PDB file of C-alpha atoms in Angstrom:
ATOM      1  CA  MET A   1      87.645 131.962 108.372  1.00 52.00           C
ATOM      2  CA  THR A   2      87.595 129.894 111.509  1.00 58.00           C
ATOM      3  CA  ASP A   3      90.594 129.262 113.799  1.00 67.00           C
ATOM      4  CA  ASN A   4      90.985 125.454 113.394  1.00 81.00           C
ATOM      5  CA  SER A   5      92.677 125.329 116.851  1.00 75.00           C
ATOM      6  CA  ALA A   6      89.357 126.351 118.394  1.00 83.00           C
ATOM      7  CA  LEU A   7      87.679 123.227 116.898  1.00 88.00           C
ATOM      8  CA  ASP A   8      87.019 120.160 118.999  1.00 92.00           C
ATOM      9  CA  PRO A   9      89.795 117.626 118.336  1.00 94.00           C
ATOM     10  CA  GLU A  10      87.331 115.161 116.757  1.00 96.00           C
ATOM     11  CA  ASP A  11      86.188 117.882 114.321  1.00 96.00           C
ATOM     12  CA  ARG A  12      89.811 118.719 113.443  1.00 96.00           C
ATOM     13  CA  LYS A  13      90.234 115.055 112.763  1.00 97.00           C
ATOM     14  CA  ILE A  14      87.423 114.861 110.231  1.00 98.00           C
ATOM     15  CA  VAL A  15      88.713 117.997 108.472  1.00 97.00           C
ATOM     16  CA  THR A  16      92.192 116.436 108.202  1.00 97.00           C
ATOM     17  CA  LEU A  17      90.727 113.159 106.908  1.00 98.00           C
ATOM     18  CA  ALA A  18      88.630 114.973 104.338  1.00 98.00           C
ATOM     19  CA  ARG A  19      91.658 116.966 103.211  1.00 97.00           C
ATOM     20  CA  SER A  20      93.761 113.818 102.915  1.00 97.00           C
ATOM     21  CA  ALA A  21      91.060 112.060 100.784  1.00 97.00           C
ATOM     22  CA  ARG A  22      91.006 115.002  98.396  1.00 97.00           C
ATOM     23  CA  ALA A  23      94.745 115.131  97.985  1.00 95.00           C
ATOM     24  CA  ARG A  24      95.321 111.365  97.855  1.00 95.00           C
ATOM     25  CA  ASN A  25      92.669 110.761  95.242  1.00 94.00           C
ATOM     26  CA  GLY A  26      93.265 113.972  93.210  1.00 95.00           C
ATOM     27  CA  VAL A  27      89.553 114.786  93.292  1.00 96.00           C
ATOM     28  CA  PRO A  28      87.761 118.128  93.539  1.00 95.00           C
ATOM     29  CA  GLU A  29      86.440 117.437  97.024  1.00 97.00           C
ATOM     30  CA  GLY A  30      87.190 115.277 100.038  1.00 98.00           C
ATOM     31  CA  ALA A  31      84.733 114.643 102.916  1.00 98.00           C
ATOM     32  CA  ALA A  32      84.504 112.847 106.213  1.00 98.00           C
ATOM     33  CA  VAL A  33      81.534 112.167 108.507  1.00 98.00           C
ATOM     34  CA  ARG A  34      81.476 110.905 112.086  1.00 98.00           C
ATOM     35  CA  ASP A  35      78.564 108.702 113.161  1.00 98.00           C
ATOM     36  CA  GLU A  36      76.827 108.295 116.543  1.00 97.00           C
ATOM     37  CA  THR A  37      79.506 105.859 117.738  1.00 97.00           C
ATOM     38  CA  GLY A  38      82.416 107.991 116.780  1.00 97.00           C
ATOM     39  CA  ARG A  39      83.330 105.977 113.590  1.00 98.00           C
ATOM     40  CA  THR A  40      84.494 108.013 110.709  1.00 98.00           C
ATOM     41  CA  TYR A  41      83.830 107.557 107.024  1.00 98.00           C
ATOM     42  CA  VAL A  42      86.099 109.222 104.465  1.00 98.00           C
ATOM     43  CA  ALA A  43      85.430 109.721 100.718  1.00 98.00           C
ATOM     44  CA  GLY A  44      86.274 111.670  97.639  1.00 98.00           C
ATOM     45  CA  THR A  45      84.237 112.854  94.733  1.00 97.00           C
ATOM     46  CA  VAL A  46      82.848 110.031  92.514  1.00 97.00           C
ATOM     47  CA  ALA A  47      82.739 110.948  88.830  1.00 96.00           C
ATOM     48  CA  LEU A  48      81.897 107.907  86.753  1.00 97.00           C
ATOM     49  CA  GLU A  49      79.960 107.815  83.444  1.00 97.00           C
ATOM     50  CA  SER A  50      76.921 106.333  85.274  1.00 98.00           C
ATOM     51  CA  LEU A  51      77.390 107.670  88.745  1.00 97.00           C
ATOM     52  CA  LYS A  52      78.099 111.204  89.990  1.00 97.00           C
ATOM     53  CA  LEU A  53      78.338 111.799  93.721  1.00 97.00           C
ATOM     54  CA  SER A  54      79.852 114.655  95.704  1.00 98.00           C
ATOM     55  CA  ALA A  55      82.455 113.677  98.342  1.00 98.00           C
ATOM     56  CA  LEU A  56      79.993 114.370 101.122  1.00 98.00           C
ATOM     57  CA  GLN A  57      77.218 112.359  99.561  1.00 98.00           C
ATOM     58  CA  THR A  58      79.630 109.527  99.136  1.00 98.00           C
ATOM     59  CA  ALA A  59      80.739 109.681 102.823  1.00 98.00           C
ATOM     60  CA  VAL A  60      77.177 109.728 104.035  1.00 98.00           C
ATOM     61  CA  ALA A  61      76.393 106.715 101.742  1.00 98.00           C
ATOM     62  CA  MET A  62      79.330 104.841 103.148  1.00 98.00           C
ATOM     63  CA  ALA A  63      78.096 105.489 106.657  1.00 98.00           C
ATOM     64  CA  VAL A  64      74.680 104.314 105.852  1.00 98.00           C
ATOM     65  CA  ALA A  65      76.021 101.171 104.118  1.00 98.00           C
ATOM     66  CA  SER A  66      78.007 100.459 107.238  1.00 98.00           C
ATOM     67  CA  GLY A  67      74.979 100.579 109.492  1.00 98.00           C
ATOM     68  CA  ALA A  68      75.254 104.121 110.893  1.00 98.00           C
ATOM     69  CA  THR A  69      71.930 105.429 112.179  1.00 97.00           C
ATOM     70  CA  SER A  70      72.903 109.048 112.902  1.00 98.00           C
ATOM     71  CA  LEU A  71      75.731 111.508 112.296  1.00 98.00           C
ATOM     72  CA  GLU A  72      77.495 113.751 114.798  1.00 98.00           C
ATOM     73  CA  ALA A  73      79.309 115.894 112.357  1.00 98.00           C
ATOM     74  CA  ALA A  74      80.480 116.290 108.682  1.00 98.00           C
ATOM     75  CA  ALA A  75      83.388 118.027 106.983  1.00 98.00           C
ATOM     76  CA  VAL A  76      84.046 118.853 103.336  1.00 98.00           C
ATOM     77  CA  VAL A  77      87.227 120.159 101.819  1.00 98.00           C
ATOM     78  CA  THR A  78      86.460 122.076  98.644  1.00 97.00           C
ATOM     79  CA  GLU A  79      87.218 125.101  96.525  1.00 95.00           C
ATOM     80  CA  ALA A  80      83.525 126.094  96.903  1.00 93.00           C
ATOM     81  CA  GLY A  81      82.676 128.635  99.527  1.00 89.00           C
ATOM     82  CA  SER A  82      79.911 126.626 101.002  1.00 93.00           C
ATOM     83  CA  ALA A  83      78.423 123.076 101.202  1.00 95.00           C
ATOM     84  CA  SER A  84      75.785 122.607  98.507  1.00 96.00           C
ATOM     85  CA  ALA A  85      72.086 122.242  99.271  1.00 97.00           C
ATOM     86  CA  GLU A  86      72.291 118.639  98.093  1.00 97.00           C
ATOM     87  CA  ASP A  87      75.268 117.866 100.422  1.00 98.00           C
ATOM     88  CA  ARG A  88      73.522 119.433 103.368  1.00 98.00           C
ATOM     89  CA  ALA A  89      70.387 117.438 102.551  1.00 98.00           C
ATOM     90  CA  ALA A  90      72.315 114.108 102.580  1.00 98.00           C
ATOM     91  CA  VAL A  91      73.771 115.040 105.959  1.00 98.00           C
ATOM     92  CA  ARG A  92      70.334 116.111 107.293  1.00 98.00           C
ATOM     93  CA  ASP A  93      68.760 112.879 106.062  1.00 98.00           C
ATOM     94  CA  LEU A  94      71.003 110.839 108.385  1.00 98.00           C
ATOM     95  CA  GLY A  95      72.011 113.265 111.143  1.00 97.00           C
ATOM     96  CA  GLY A  96      69.129 115.707 111.355  1.00 98.00           C
ATOM     97  CA  PRO A  97      68.927 119.471 110.772  1.00 98.00           C
ATOM     98  CA  ASP A  98      71.313 120.482 113.578  1.00 98.00           C
ATOM     99  CA  THR A  99      74.239 118.312 112.428  1.00 98.00           C
ATOM    100  CA  PRO A 100      77.259 120.544 111.952  1.00 98.00           C
ATOM    101  CA  VAL A 101      78.886 120.714 108.571  1.00 98.00           C
ATOM    102  CA  LEU A 102      82.396 122.115 108.500  1.00 97.00           C
ATOM    103  CA  VAL A 103      83.445 123.614 105.116  1.00 97.00           C
ATOM    104  CA  ALA A 104      87.207 123.955 104.679  1.00 97.00           C
ATOM    105  CA  GLY A 105      89.412 125.181 101.812  1.00 97.00           C
ATOM    106  CA  PRO A 106      92.077 122.988 100.267  1.00 96.00           C
ATOM    107  CA  ASP A 107      94.638 124.112 102.852  1.00 95.00           C
ATOM    108  CA  GLY A 108      92.362 122.717 105.568  1.00 94.00           C
ATOM    109  CA  THR A 109      91.263 126.057 107.025  1.00 95.00           C
ATOM    110  CA  VAL A 110      87.655 125.926 108.044  1.00 96.00           C
ATOM    111  CA  ARG A 111      85.780 128.747 106.203  1.00 95.00           C
ATOM    112  CA  ALA A 112      82.314 128.024 107.417  1.00 94.00           C
ATOM    113  CA  ASN A 113      80.592 125.964 110.153  1.00 94.00           C
ATOM    114  CA  VAL A 114      76.962 125.524 109.116  1.00 96.00           C
ATOM    115  CA  THR A 115      74.218 123.111 109.995  1.00 97.00           C
ATOM    116  CA  ALA A 116      72.613 120.593 107.729  1.00 98.00           C
ATOM    117  CA  GLY A 117      69.395 122.596 108.375  1.00 95.00           C
TER     118      GLY A 117
END
């Protein structure tokens, strides 16, 4: 577990936004990403008959659709212990391999800080 108070305020913000998206939408995961200009994009899991996206994939897609050219950081709130390889790949595609990915539990406590690598 990571002490959230040790996080940069902007990183705490995206964890809070991701947690809020998960709770508000009643979905398994919530995510938020911050682009190179500081804008944030928040999303929940998409589970339609014809379209299945994780929350983090959806947040990255929203950033791309809005014109972002890079990511500074990403956060996902999930029951899982880690960000999936597919989620990290989506972040890496836009932000590069060194982009931090914060993985938090449903209570918002950051459990892991990995890179998109």
